[in-house]
mmCIF file of C-alpha atoms in Angstrom:
data_model
loop_
_atom_site.group_PDB
_atom_site.id
_atom_site.type_symbol
_atom_site.label_atom_id
_atom_site.label_comp_id
_atom_site.label_asym_id
_atom_site.label_seq_id
_atom_site.Cartn_x
_atom_site.Cartn_y
_atom_site.Cartn_z
ATOM 1 C CA MET A 1155 16.902 -128.453 -10.555
ATOM 2 C CA GLU A 1156 14.322 -131.124 -9.931
ATOM 3 C CA LYS A 1157 16.918 -133.792 -10.636
ATOM 4 C CA LYS A 1158 19.190 -132.375 -7.951
ATOM 5 C CA VAL A 1159 16.407 -132.633 -5.428
ATOM 6 C CA ALA A 1160 15.937 -136.299 -6.288
ATOM 7 C CA VAL A 1161 19.594 -137.281 -6.307
ATOM 8 C CA GLU A 1162 20.722 -135.140 -3.431
ATOM 9 C CA PRO A 1163 17.666 -134.941 -1.209
ATOM 10 C CA SER A 1164 19.557 -133.579 1.751
ATOM 11 C CA VAL A 1165 17.917 -131.222 3.996
ATOM 12 C CA ILE A 1166 18.044 -128.975 7.014
ATOM 13 C CA VAL A 1167 17.505 -125.321 7.202
ATOM 14 C CA LYS A 1168 17.847 -123.007 10.122
ATOM 15 C CA GLU A 1169 14.418 -121.877 11.248
ATOM 16 C CA LYS A 1170 15.562 -118.548 12.566
ATOM 17 C CA ALA A 1171 16.066 -115.789 10.052
ATOM 18 C CA GLU A 1172 19.634 -114.995 9.148
ATOM 19 C CA GLY A 1173 21.100 -112.508 11.592
ATOM 20 C CA THR A 1174 18.380 -112.923 14.217
ATOM 21 C CA GLU A 1175 18.025 -115.016 17.332
ATOM 22 C CA ALA A 1176 14.918 -117.168 17.726
ATOM 23 C CA LYS A 1177 13.235 -116.717 21.087
ATOM 24 C CA PRO A 1178 12.442 -119.936 22.945
ATOM 25 C CA LEU A 1179 8.767 -120.830 22.885
ATOM 26 C CA ARG A 1180 6.603 -121.568 25.897
ATOM 27 C CA ALA A 1181 5.971 -125.273 26.405
ATOM 28 C CA ASP A 1182 2.388 -125.069 25.158
ATOM 29 C CA ALA A 1183 3.396 -123.004 22.130
ATOM 30 C CA GLN A 1184 6.158 -125.489 21.302
ATOM 31 C CA ARG A 1185 3.675 -128.359 21.521
ATOM 32 C CA ASN A 1186 1.333 -126.539 19.160
ATOM 33 C CA ARG A 1187 4.155 -125.876 16.709
ATOM 34 C CA ASP A 1188 5.362 -129.476 16.782
ATOM 35 C CA ARG A 1189 1.832 -130.753 16.293
ATOM 36 C CA LEU A 1190 1.263 -128.427 13.332
ATOM 37 C CA VAL A 1191 4.446 -129.667 11.640
ATOM 38 C CA GLU A 1192 3.503 -133.301 12.265
ATOM 39 C CA VAL A 1193 0.006 -132.848 10.847
ATOM 40 C CA ALA A 1194 1.234 -130.740 7.918
ATOM 41 C CA ALA A 1195 3.702 -133.450 6.884
ATOM 42 C CA ALA A 1196 0.914 -136.022 6.709
ATOM 43 C CA VAL A 1197 -1.571 -133.707 4.974
ATOM 44 C CA PHE A 1198 0.937 -132.456 2.396
ATOM 45 C CA ALA A 1199 2.020 -136.024 1.646
ATOM 46 C CA GLU A 1200 -1.586 -137.072 1.025
ATOM 47 C CA HIS A 1201 -3.064 -133.990 -0.629
ATOM 48 C CA GLY A 1202 -0.097 -132.029 -1.973
ATOM 49 C CA ILE A 1203 1.173 -128.532 -1.375
ATOM 50 C CA ASP A 1204 -2.202 -126.891 -2.028
ATOM 51 C CA ALA A 1205 -3.835 -128.667 0.914
ATOM 52 C CA SER A 1206 -6.015 -126.480 3.114
ATOM 53 C CA LEU A 1207 -4.118 -124.746 5.902
ATOM 54 C CA GLU A 1208 -7.409 -124.498 7.772
ATOM 55 C CA GLU A 1209 -7.670 -128.291 7.655
ATOM 56 C CA ILE A 1210 -4.121 -128.626 8.975
ATOM 57 C CA ALA A 1211 -4.959 -126.319 11.871
ATOM 58 C CA ARG A 1212 -8.186 -128.211 12.562
ATOM 59 C CA GLN A 1213 -6.451 -131.600 12.644
ATOM 60 C CA ALA A 1214 -3.744 -130.162 14.891
ATOM 61 C CA GLY A 1215 -6.405 -128.928 17.303
ATOM 62 C CA VAL A 1216 -5.545 -125.233 17.007
ATOM 63 C CA GLY A 1217 -7.019 -122.189 15.312
ATOM 64 C CA ILE A 1218 -5.827 -120.859 11.983
ATOM 65 C CA GLY A 1219 -4.437 -117.809 13.780
ATOM 66 C CA THR A 1220 -2.108 -120.058 15.771
ATOM 67 C CA LEU A 1221 -0.870 -121.638 12.555
ATOM 68 C CA TYR A 1222 -0.082 -118.248 11.030
ATOM 69 C CA ARG A 1223 1.683 -117.054 14.185
ATOM 70 C CA HIS A 1224 4.123 -119.932 13.839
ATOM 71 C CA PHE A 1225 4.231 -120.043 10.037
ATOM 72 C CA PRO A 1226 3.409 -116.696 8.387
ATOM 73 C CA THR A 1227 3.388 -118.227 4.891
ATOM 74 C CA ARG A 1228 2.660 -121.586 3.336
ATOM 75 C CA GLU A 1229 6.259 -121.676 2.053
ATOM 76 C CA HIS A 1230 7.599 -121.292 5.593
ATOM 77 C CA LEU A 1231 5.547 -124.265 6.757
ATOM 78 C CA VAL A 1232 6.686 -126.351 3.783
ATOM 79 C CA GLU A 1233 10.320 -125.497 4.498
ATOM 80 C CA VAL A 1234 10.057 -126.574 8.133
ATOM 81 C CA VAL A 1235 8.259 -129.804 7.217
ATOM 82 C CA TYR A 1236 11.002 -130.560 4.680
ATOM 83 C CA ARG A 1237 13.717 -129.942 7.253
ATOM 84 C CA ARG A 1238 12.070 -132.103 9.906
ATOM 85 C CA GLU A 1239 11.558 -135.004 7.504
ATOM 86 C CA VAL A 1240 15.236 -135.095 6.592
ATOM 87 C CA GLU A 1241 16.415 -134.636 10.162
ATOM 88 C CA ALA A 1242 14.436 -137.746 11.056
ATOM 89 C CA LEU A 1243 15.765 -139.641 8.040
ATOM 90 C CA CYS A 1244 19.387 -138.827 8.836
ATOM 91 C CA ALA A 1245 18.982 -139.646 12.527
ATOM 92 C CA ALA A 1246 17.461 -143.005 11.611
ATOM 93 C CA ALA A 1247 20.689 -144.132 9.932
ATOM 94 C CA GLY A 1248 22.605 -144.141 13.201
ATOM 95 C CA GLU A 1249 19.727 -145.604 15.179
ATOM 96 C CA LEU A 1250 19.269 -148.498 12.773
ATOM 97 C CA ALA A 1251 23.010 -149.177 12.599
ATOM 98 C CA GLU A 1252 23.098 -149.624 16.376
ATOM 99 C CA LYS A 1253 20.172 -152.059 16.440
ATOM 100 C CA HIS A 1254 20.595 -154.266 13.366
ATOM 101 C CA PRO A 1255 23.180 -156.078 11.221
ATOM 102 C CA SER A 1256 24.623 -153.724 8.639
ATOM 103 C CA ASP A 1257 22.655 -155.016 5.642
ATOM 104 C CA VAL A 1258 19.376 -155.019 7.579
ATOM 105 C CA ALA A 1259 20.055 -151.477 8.765
ATOM 106 C CA LEU A 1260 20.666 -150.401 5.166
ATOM 107 C CA GLU A 1261 17.465 -152.040 3.903
ATOM 108 C CA GLN A 1262 15.320 -150.581 6.669
ATOM 109 C CA TRP A 1263 16.801 -147.140 6.101
ATOM 110 C CA MET A 1264 16.000 -147.356 2.394
ATOM 111 C CA GLN A 1265 12.411 -148.245 3.279
ATOM 112 C CA ARG A 1266 12.315 -145.106 5.403
ATOM 113 C CA PHE A 1267 13.713 -143.260 2.419
ATOM 114 C CA VAL A 1268 10.603 -144.361 0.517
ATOM 115 C CA ASP A 1269 8.466 -142.793 3.247
ATOM 116 C CA TYR A 1270 10.547 -139.637 3.014
ATOM 117 C CA ILE A 1271 10.087 -139.487 -0.747
ATOM 118 C CA ALA A 1272 6.338 -139.918 -0.304
ATOM 119 C CA THR A 1273 6.263 -136.723 1.736
ATOM 120 C CA LYS A 1274 8.599 -134.918 -0.636
ATOM 121 C CA ARG A 1275 6.520 -135.783 -3.684
ATOM 122 C CA GLY A 1276 3.633 -133.916 -2.104
ATOM 123 C CA LEU A 1277 5.921 -130.946 -1.550
ATOM 124 C CA ALA A 1278 7.634 -131.093 -4.938
ATOM 125 C CA THR A 1279 6.247 -127.895 -6.473
ATOM 126 C CA SER A 1280 7.026 -125.735 -3.470
ATOM 127 C CA LEU A 1281 10.426 -127.353 -2.952
ATOM 128 C CA ARG A 1282 11.468 -126.560 -6.503
ATOM 129 C CA ILE A 1283 10.609 -122.919 -5.847
ATOM 130 C CA LEU A 1284 12.419 -122.907 -2.509
ATOM 131 C CA LEU A 1285 15.564 -124.516 -3.886
ATOM 132 C CA ASN A 1286 15.598 -122.186 -6.878
ATOM 133 C CA THR A 1287 15.224 -119.031 -4.783
ATOM 134 C CA ASN A 1288 17.030 -119.959 -1.562
ATOM 135 C CA SER A 1289 20.645 -120.921 -2.156
ATOM 136 C CA THR A 1290 21.223 -121.145 1.600
ATOM 137 C CA LEU A 1291 18.571 -123.837 1.849
ATOM 138 C CA PHE A 1292 20.295 -125.972 -0.761
ATOM 139 C CA SER A 1293 23.837 -125.353 0.528
ATOM 140 C CA ASP A 1294 22.844 -126.055 4.143
ATOM 141 C CA THR A 1295 21.100 -129.284 3.247
ATOM 142 C CA SER A 1296 23.164 -130.751 0.430
ATOM 143 C CA GLY A 1297 24.973 -133.948 1.318
ATOM 144 C CA ARG A 1298 23.188 -134.837 4.561
ATOM 145 C CA VAL A 1299 21.257 -137.794 3.180
ATOM 146 C CA SER A 1300 24.200 -138.828 1.013
ATOM 147 C CA GLN A 1301 26.432 -138.956 4.079
ATOM 148 C CA ALA A 1302 23.924 -141.020 6.064
ATOM 149 C CA LEU A 1303 23.615 -143.493 3.203
ATOM 150 C CA ARG A 1304 27.380 -143.612 2.688
ATOM 151 C CA GLN A 1305 27.953 -144.663 6.298
ATOM 152 C CA LEU A 1306 25.430 -147.486 6.015
ATOM 153 C CA VAL A 1307 26.777 -148.740 2.685
ATOM 154 C CA GLU A 1308 30.409 -148.635 3.808
ATOM 155 C CA ALA A 1309 29.560 -150.538 6.997
ATOM 156 C CA ALA A 1310 27.752 -153.246 5.021
ATOM 157 C CA VAL A 1311 30.629 -153.534 2.545
ATOM 158 C CA ALA A 1312 33.141 -153.781 5.392
ATOM 159 C CA ASP A 1313 31.081 -156.516 7.075
ATOM 160 C CA GLY A 1314 30.714 -158.438 3.836
ATOM 161 C CA THR A 1315 26.912 -158.353 4.019
ATOM 162 C CA ILE A 1316 26.666 -156.666 0.610
ATOM 163 C CA ARG A 1317 28.918 -157.005 -2.421
ATOM 164 C CA GLY A 1318 32.210 -155.171 -2.311
ATOM 165 C CA ASP A 1319 32.007 -153.323 -5.626
ATOM 166 C CA VAL A 1320 29.186 -151.013 -4.512
ATOM 167 C CA ASP A 1321 29.430 -147.438 -3.341
ATOM 168 C CA ALA A 1322 26.837 -145.078 -1.940
ATOM 169 C CA SER A 1323 26.455 -143.111 -5.168
ATOM 170 C CA ASP A 1324 25.294 -146.282 -6.960
ATOM 171 C CA VAL A 1325 22.599 -146.841 -4.359
ATOM 172 C CA LEU A 1326 21.566 -143.192 -4.285
ATOM 173 C CA HIS A 1327 21.102 -143.146 -8.056
ATOM 174 C CA ALA A 1328 18.960 -146.273 -7.804
ATOM 175 C CA LEU A 1329 16.841 -144.639 -5.120
ATOM 176 C CA SER A 1330 16.477 -141.504 -7.219
ATOM 177 C CA GLY A 1331 14.908 -143.691 -9.898
ATOM 178 C CA ILE A 1332 12.192 -144.600 -7.413
ATOM 179 C CA TYR A 1333 11.499 -140.902 -6.940
ATOM 180 C CA SER A 1334 11.125 -140.482 -10.697
ATOM 181 C CA ALA A 1335 8.523 -143.240 -11.056
ATOM 182 C CA PRO A 1336 4.979 -142.152 -12.004
ATOM 183 C CA ASP A 1337 2.857 -141.036 -9.066
ATOM 184 C CA THR A 1338 0.181 -143.727 -8.888
ATOM 185 C CA PRO A 1339 -1.931 -145.090 -6.007
ATOM 186 C CA GLU A 1340 0.301 -148.154 -5.724
ATOM 187 C CA TRP A 1341 3.529 -146.114 -5.805
ATOM 188 C CA ARG A 1342 4.539 -146.726 -2.184
ATOM 189 C CA ASP A 1343 3.934 -150.502 -2.247
ATOM 190 C CA ARG A 1344 5.722 -150.816 -5.576
ATOM 191 C CA SER A 1345 8.638 -148.755 -4.260
ATOM 192 C CA ARG A 1346 8.985 -151.002 -1.225
ATOM 193 C CA ARG A 1347 9.188 -154.017 -3.519
ATOM 194 C CA LEU A 1348 11.850 -152.263 -5.566
ATOM 195 C CA VAL A 1349 13.910 -151.664 -2.427
ATOM 196 C CA LYS A 1350 13.755 -155.394 -1.662
ATOM 197 C CA LEU A 1351 14.875 -156.189 -5.205
ATOM 198 C CA LEU A 1352 17.710 -153.694 -4.875
ATOM 199 C CA MET A 1353 18.836 -155.323 -1.630
ATOM 200 C CA ASP A 1354 18.743 -158.767 -3.270
ATOM 201 C CA GLY A 1355 21.166 -157.437 -5.862
ATOM 202 C CA LEU A 1356 23.401 -155.815 -3.259
ATOM 203 C CA ARG A 1357 23.578 -159.028 -1.226
ATOM 204 C CA PHE A 1358 24.284 -161.246 -4.239
ATOM 205 C CA GLY A 1359 27.945 -162.204 -4.293
ATOM 206 C CA ALA A 1360 28.680 -160.774 -0.852
ATOM 207 C CA VAL A 1361 31.494 -162.506 1.008
ATOM 208 C CA LYS A 1362 31.185 -162.286 4.770
ATOM 209 C CA GLY A 1363 34.303 -162.001 6.865
ATOM 210 C CA ARG A 1364 36.403 -160.337 4.185
#
């Protein structure tokens, strides 16, 4: 199952429980919730899934009771962090495509993918449990990242900014290899260099204006 998470790291789960309607939060409560998710993503990425929830609440500027009102269990918080990270990753594909040439957009998105993996590595243990026990989570999220990557790769191939014999599955498998690399202090910097090397290979032999 761990391999599936690496190769198909797609995400997004509905926060409301199945069959129930989520009540809208007050503005201050929504700010607290958003801040907790933001802080939790950073803390989990740095310290792993066993990081102190009290420390997350402290850094978010709220009490531990507020954290538990929004996220009754650690697993619930992990699930929401996972969803938010992938939502941001998928949204970035379109944003980058609008701002940059197709090959630059692809490279910058892959660098963001490295950041995404950094967060996911900290969540790996809990995510394996979630994906093993929550089929809805996997079915709702599968393919989102693959689709975002496919759009970027196809645009770059069409523009002739990367070689024409590449498809998104090739690139995704290469990126999954980055996920599988040993977790060392220099992992992120090394992974960024690997993305640059990958892009050098994708650009080699490209014929613009095909």
